[in-house]
Amino acid sequence: MWPWPTTRVQRYFWPCWSPCSRDCARRACEPAPMSATFRQYWALTKPRVVALIVFTALVGMFLAVPGLPPLKQSVIGFLGIWLAASSAAAINQLLDSRIDAKMARTSWRPIVMGQISPARALAFALLLGTASMLLLVLFVNTVTAALTFASLIGYAVVYTVFLKRATPQNIVIGGIAGAAPPLLGWSAVTGMQGEWDWAHALLLVLIIFVWTPPHFWALAIFRRDDYARALVPMLPVTHGVAYTRWQILIYTVLLVAVTVLPWAAGMSGLFYLGGALVLGLGFLIHAWKLMDPPDELYAMKVFNYSIVYLMALFAFLLLDHWLMPWLAAPSGLALQPVA
């Protein structure tokens, strides 16, 4: 058995508290140089993760209105959501730097490598977060600002500080914050004033919420030794790989069912439904093969497919909502921004 820390404080500071891990975390505790390049600050924002976040937020904006969304709310809302997601990512790297130092997947991150000092990382994250809130409050609406702030705190603080270190269901519970971007995008252009705004936007949130566990647990299977070394209680570490594979399959079946709901609720048409079912079948095949994988790398194939799956699914939503009605019109639709 591991020398598992018994208190929340010990779990949080484990990489530096444990004698056997001090060498691994040494770089995270050393002072950083006074300067850092743009590339290092860019890496601090987890740009690939944030790109998927803002893409789903952008789709939420387009789905919220029948034509093109209003230009000002769309552009400033997009920027505000992007800044908030980047701020949350930077705070996550700051708070997780000791754990990151023990994991091969994250040992190259700029705070761990000493390229950006913790103080500068915090200042950078606060600058991004403040800019986001100012943009959303002053130029979009307070509903979007409040929802975005709640999502930022949910991921950067509630998930990173507490859930990640406390329970193997960290991804499930914390997934609420990560699933919020379509709601934020929807709110940015409507202010959630419509009769069905909340119901339709929350359907998109539900899709990402159910997608998150099979997506991340596939990565956790492949990186289970990293998580075990860092004493992060991910499901493959605490319950074993076989149990996690079953959970991935169960959540994938649930995900396919959930993705039918936008069609059932009248949000989308047959074009989306067909795309969702084809993509879902692919996900189910990957999840089934993971039960008896052909090689150790297959979990990463599932992880990578899950990313393509979500992007393609939201692309089908957008195409069904906008392009298909436009192409089906006798002379085309003159799509105008909504006032």
mmCIF file of C-alpha atoms in Angstrom, residues 71-255:
data_model
loop_
_atom_site.group_PDB
_atom_site.id
_atom_site.type_symbol
_atom_site.label_atom_id
_atom_site.label_comp_id
_atom_site.label_asym_id
_atom_site.label_seq_id
_atom_site.Cartn_x
_atom_site.Cartn_y
_atom_site.Cartn_z
ATOM 1 C CA LEU A 71 -21.531 40.777 -33.657
ATOM 2 C CA LYS A 72 -20.570 42.687 -30.505
ATOM 3 C CA GLN A 73 -21.822 40.096 -28.045
ATOM 4 C CA SER A 74 -20.281 37.297 -30.086
ATOM 5 C CA VAL A 75 -16.806 38.785 -30.421
ATOM 6 C CA ILE A 76 -16.524 40.190 -26.913
ATOM 7 C CA GLY A 77 -18.248 37.167 -25.389
ATOM 8 C CA PHE A 78 -15.864 34.843 -27.219
ATOM 9 C CA LEU A 79 -12.882 36.871 -25.996
ATOM 10 C CA GLY A 80 -14.191 36.994 -22.431
ATOM 11 C CA ILE A 81 -14.804 33.242 -22.296
ATOM 12 C CA TRP A 82 -11.378 32.552 -23.806
ATOM 13 C CA LEU A 83 -9.658 34.793 -21.242
ATOM 14 C CA ALA A 84 -11.542 33.144 -18.366
ATOM 15 C CA ALA A 85 -10.675 29.637 -19.585
ATOM 16 C CA SER A 86 -7.031 30.661 -19.955
ATOM 17 C CA SER A 87 -7.040 32.136 -16.462
ATOM 18 C CA ALA A 88 -8.495 28.936 -15.016
ATOM 19 C CA ALA A 89 -5.863 26.871 -16.834
ATOM 20 C CA ALA A 90 -3.056 29.042 -15.472
ATOM 21 C CA ILE A 91 -4.393 28.789 -11.909
ATOM 22 C CA ASN A 92 -4.699 25.027 -12.354
ATOM 23 C CA GLN A 93 -1.045 24.765 -13.389
ATOM 24 C CA LEU A 94 -0.002 26.969 -10.483
ATOM 25 C CA LEU A 95 -1.862 24.933 -7.866
ATOM 26 C CA ASP A 96 -0.875 21.616 -9.453
ATOM 27 C CA SER A 97 2.806 22.431 -10.023
ATOM 28 C CA ARG A 98 4.023 20.071 -7.293
ATOM 29 C CA ILE A 99 1.940 17.223 -8.674
ATOM 30 C CA ASP A 100 2.945 18.106 -12.238
ATOM 31 C CA ALA A 101 6.607 17.745 -11.269
ATOM 32 C CA LYS A 102 6.035 14.060 -10.510
ATOM 33 C CA MET A 103 4.210 13.201 -13.738
ATOM 34 C CA ALA A 104 5.891 12.585 -17.087
ATOM 35 C CA ARG A 105 2.935 14.094 -18.972
ATOM 36 C CA THR A 106 3.180 17.419 -17.159
ATOM 37 C CA SER A 107 6.815 17.678 -16.059
ATOM 38 C CA TRP A 108 7.602 20.028 -18.957
ATOM 39 C CA ARG A 109 5.096 22.711 -17.919
ATOM 40 C CA PRO A 110 6.604 26.196 -17.480
ATOM 41 C CA ILE A 111 6.142 26.527 -13.711
ATOM 42 C CA VAL A 112 7.596 23.072 -13.101
ATOM 43 C CA MET A 113 10.564 23.850 -15.353
ATOM 44 C CA GLY A 114 11.188 27.113 -13.502
ATOM 45 C CA GLN A 115 10.509 29.192 -16.621
ATOM 46 C CA ILE A 116 7.729 31.178 -14.931
ATOM 47 C CA SER A 117 7.722 31.900 -11.214
ATOM 48 C CA PRO A 118 4.589 31.096 -9.178
ATOM 49 C CA ALA A 119 4.132 34.796 -8.379
ATOM 50 C CA ARG A 120 4.236 35.766 -12.054
ATOM 51 C CA ALA A 121 1.918 32.914 -12.972
ATOM 52 C CA LEU A 122 -0.590 34.088 -10.366
ATOM 53 C CA ALA A 123 -0.370 37.690 -11.578
ATOM 54 C CA PHE A 124 -0.861 36.542 -15.169
ATOM 55 C CA ALA A 125 -3.878 34.406 -14.248
ATOM 56 C CA LEU A 126 -5.465 37.225 -12.249
ATOM 57 C CA LEU A 127 -4.890 39.648 -15.125
ATOM 58 C CA LEU A 128 -6.631 37.327 -17.568
ATOM 59 C CA GLY A 129 -9.500 36.659 -15.175
ATOM 60 C CA THR A 130 -10.011 40.344 -14.391
ATOM 61 C CA ALA A 131 -9.966 41.277 -18.073
ATOM 62 C CA SER A 132 -12.523 38.562 -18.763
ATOM 63 C CA MET A 133 -14.913 39.757 -16.079
ATOM 64 C CA LEU A 134 -14.619 43.403 -17.144
ATOM 65 C CA LEU A 135 -15.358 42.573 -20.769
ATOM 66 C CA LEU A 136 -18.331 40.388 -19.928
ATOM 67 C CA VAL A 137 -19.862 42.752 -17.355
ATOM 68 C CA LEU A 138 -19.369 45.956 -19.342
ATOM 69 C CA PHE A 139 -20.031 44.800 -22.896
ATOM 70 C CA VAL A 140 -21.974 41.518 -22.781
ATOM 71 C CA ASN A 141 -24.259 40.901 -19.777
ATOM 72 C CA THR A 142 -24.033 40.129 -16.089
ATOM 73 C CA VAL A 143 -25.600 36.679 -16.474
ATOM 74 C CA THR A 144 -22.727 35.543 -18.686
ATOM 75 C CA ALA A 145 -20.192 37.151 -16.360
ATOM 76 C CA ALA A 146 -21.648 35.355 -13.333
ATOM 77 C CA LEU A 147 -21.814 31.982 -15.095
ATOM 78 C CA THR A 148 -18.279 32.372 -16.419
ATOM 79 C CA PHE A 149 -16.945 33.312 -12.993
ATOM 80 C CA ALA A 150 -18.676 30.306 -11.436
ATOM 81 C CA SER A 151 -17.147 28.033 -14.079
ATOM 82 C CA LEU A 152 -13.688 29.518 -13.498
ATOM 83 C CA ILE A 153 -13.889 28.994 -9.743
ATOM 84 C CA GLY A 154 -15.393 25.546 -10.207
ATOM 85 C CA TYR A 155 -12.447 24.318 -12.253
ATOM 86 C CA ALA A 156 -9.535 26.340 -10.888
ATOM 87 C CA VAL A 157 -10.413 26.050 -7.201
ATOM 88 C CA VAL A 158 -13.130 23.481 -6.434
ATOM 89 C CA TYR A 159 -11.831 20.809 -8.813
ATOM 90 C CA THR A 160 -8.098 21.527 -8.636
ATOM 91 C CA VAL A 161 -7.765 22.089 -4.896
ATOM 92 C CA PHE A 162 -10.406 19.758 -3.485
ATOM 93 C CA LEU A 163 -12.021 17.254 -5.843
ATOM 94 C CA LYS A 164 -8.935 16.151 -7.748
ATOM 95 C CA ARG A 165 -7.178 15.148 -4.544
ATOM 96 C CA ALA A 166 -10.194 13.864 -2.641
ATOM 97 C CA THR A 167 -12.189 11.372 -4.702
ATOM 98 C CA PRO A 168 -11.931 9.101 -7.756
ATOM 99 C CA GLN A 169 -15.179 10.737 -8.892
ATOM 100 C CA ASN A 170 -13.280 14.013 -9.286
ATOM 101 C CA ILE A 171 -13.818 14.077 -13.042
ATOM 102 C CA VAL A 172 -17.533 13.351 -12.762
ATOM 103 C CA ILE A 173 -18.279 16.033 -10.172
ATOM 104 C CA GLY A 174 -15.792 18.558 -11.514
ATOM 105 C CA GLY A 175 -17.064 17.992 -15.033
ATOM 106 C CA ILE A 176 -19.921 20.392 -14.331
ATOM 107 C CA ALA A 177 -17.536 23.346 -14.579
ATOM 108 C CA GLY A 178 -15.817 21.981 -17.669
ATOM 109 C CA ALA A 179 -19.137 21.404 -19.422
ATOM 110 C CA ALA A 180 -20.331 24.999 -19.053
ATOM 111 C CA PRO A 181 -18.889 26.690 -22.212
ATOM 112 C CA PRO A 182 -21.944 26.134 -24.492
ATOM 113 C CA LEU A 183 -24.106 27.685 -21.778
ATOM 114 C CA LEU A 184 -21.719 30.634 -21.556
ATOM 115 C CA GLY A 185 -21.804 31.147 -25.312
ATOM 116 C CA TRP A 186 -25.591 30.855 -25.402
ATOM 117 C CA SER A 187 -25.922 33.342 -22.559
ATOM 118 C CA ALA A 188 -23.573 35.819 -24.221
ATOM 119 C CA VAL A 189 -25.936 36.382 -27.150
ATOM 120 C CA THR A 190 -29.322 35.960 -25.449
ATOM 121 C CA GLY A 191 -28.851 36.889 -21.795
ATOM 122 C CA MET A 192 -30.949 33.747 -21.125
ATOM 123 C CA GLN A 193 -34.135 35.753 -21.671
ATOM 124 C CA GLY A 194 -35.889 33.298 -23.985
ATOM 125 C CA GLU A 195 -38.464 30.773 -22.814
ATOM 126 C CA TRP A 196 -36.365 27.755 -23.789
ATOM 127 C CA ASP A 197 -32.870 29.226 -23.441
ATOM 128 C CA TRP A 198 -31.978 27.418 -20.231
ATOM 129 C CA ALA A 199 -33.402 24.067 -21.306
ATOM 130 C CA HIS A 200 -31.694 24.035 -24.701
ATOM 131 C CA ALA A 201 -28.356 25.349 -23.442
ATOM 132 C CA LEU A 202 -28.302 22.832 -20.605
ATOM 133 C CA LEU A 203 -28.791 20.011 -23.109
ATOM 134 C CA LEU A 204 -25.436 20.989 -24.618
ATOM 135 C CA VAL A 205 -23.922 21.135 -21.141
ATOM 136 C CA LEU A 206 -25.270 17.649 -20.444
ATOM 137 C CA ILE A 207 -23.567 16.260 -23.550
ATOM 138 C CA ILE A 208 -20.145 17.513 -22.464
ATOM 139 C CA PHE A 209 -20.773 16.489 -18.860
ATOM 140 C CA VAL A 210 -21.449 12.867 -19.864
ATOM 141 C CA TRP A 211 -18.612 12.930 -22.416
ATOM 142 C CA THR A 212 -15.994 13.984 -19.847
ATOM 143 C CA PRO A 213 -15.611 10.728 -17.831
ATOM 144 C CA PRO A 214 -14.921 8.358 -20.756
ATOM 145 C CA HIS A 215 -12.699 10.994 -22.325
ATOM 146 C CA PHE A 216 -10.524 11.558 -19.280
ATOM 147 C CA TRP A 217 -10.591 8.051 -17.841
ATOM 148 C CA ALA A 218 -9.125 6.734 -21.103
ATOM 149 C CA LEU A 219 -6.169 9.062 -20.557
ATOM 150 C CA ALA A 220 -6.030 8.077 -16.884
ATOM 151 C CA ILE A 221 -5.729 4.395 -17.826
ATOM 152 C CA PHE A 222 -2.725 5.129 -20.007
ATOM 153 C CA ARG A 223 -1.189 7.463 -17.405
ATOM 154 C CA ARG A 224 -2.212 5.492 -14.317
ATOM 155 C CA ASP A 225 1.409 5.065 -13.162
ATOM 156 C CA ASP A 226 1.863 8.834 -13.288
ATOM 157 C CA TYR A 227 -1.241 9.398 -11.193
ATOM 158 C CA ALA A 228 -0.257 6.663 -8.753
ATOM 159 C CA ARG A 229 3.197 8.200 -8.356
ATOM 160 C CA ALA A 230 1.641 11.597 -7.659
ATOM 161 C CA LEU A 231 -0.988 10.013 -5.377
ATOM 162 C CA VAL A 232 -3.874 11.487 -7.337
ATOM 163 C CA PRO A 233 -6.888 9.194 -6.764
ATOM 164 C CA MET A 234 -7.955 8.732 -10.372
ATOM 165 C CA LEU A 235 -10.351 5.850 -10.976
ATOM 166 C CA PRO A 236 -7.806 3.453 -12.578
ATOM 167 C CA VAL A 237 -5.529 3.980 -9.569
ATOM 168 C CA THR A 238 -8.139 3.460 -6.863
ATOM 169 C CA HIS A 239 -10.431 0.883 -8.504
ATOM 170 C CA GLY A 240 -8.246 -0.733 -11.131
ATOM 171 C CA VAL A 241 -8.103 -0.664 -14.911
ATOM 172 C CA ALA A 242 -10.753 -3.346 -15.510
ATOM 173 C CA TYR A 243 -13.357 -1.466 -13.465
ATOM 174 C CA THR A 244 -12.494 1.780 -15.256
ATOM 175 C CA ARG A 245 -12.958 0.143 -18.653
ATOM 176 C CA TRP A 246 -16.473 -0.905 -17.654
ATOM 177 C CA GLN A 247 -17.228 2.628 -16.494
ATOM 178 C CA ILE A 248 -16.004 4.028 -19.807
ATOM 179 C CA LEU A 249 -18.301 1.652 -21.692
ATOM 180 C CA ILE A 250 -21.296 2.504 -19.495
ATOM 181 C CA TYR A 251 -20.756 6.251 -19.841
ATOM 182 C CA THR A 252 -20.291 5.899 -23.595
ATOM 183 C CA VAL A 253 -23.658 4.145 -23.917
ATOM 184 C CA LEU A 254 -25.207 6.923 -21.821
ATOM 185 C CA LEU A 255 -23.477 9.533 -23.985
#
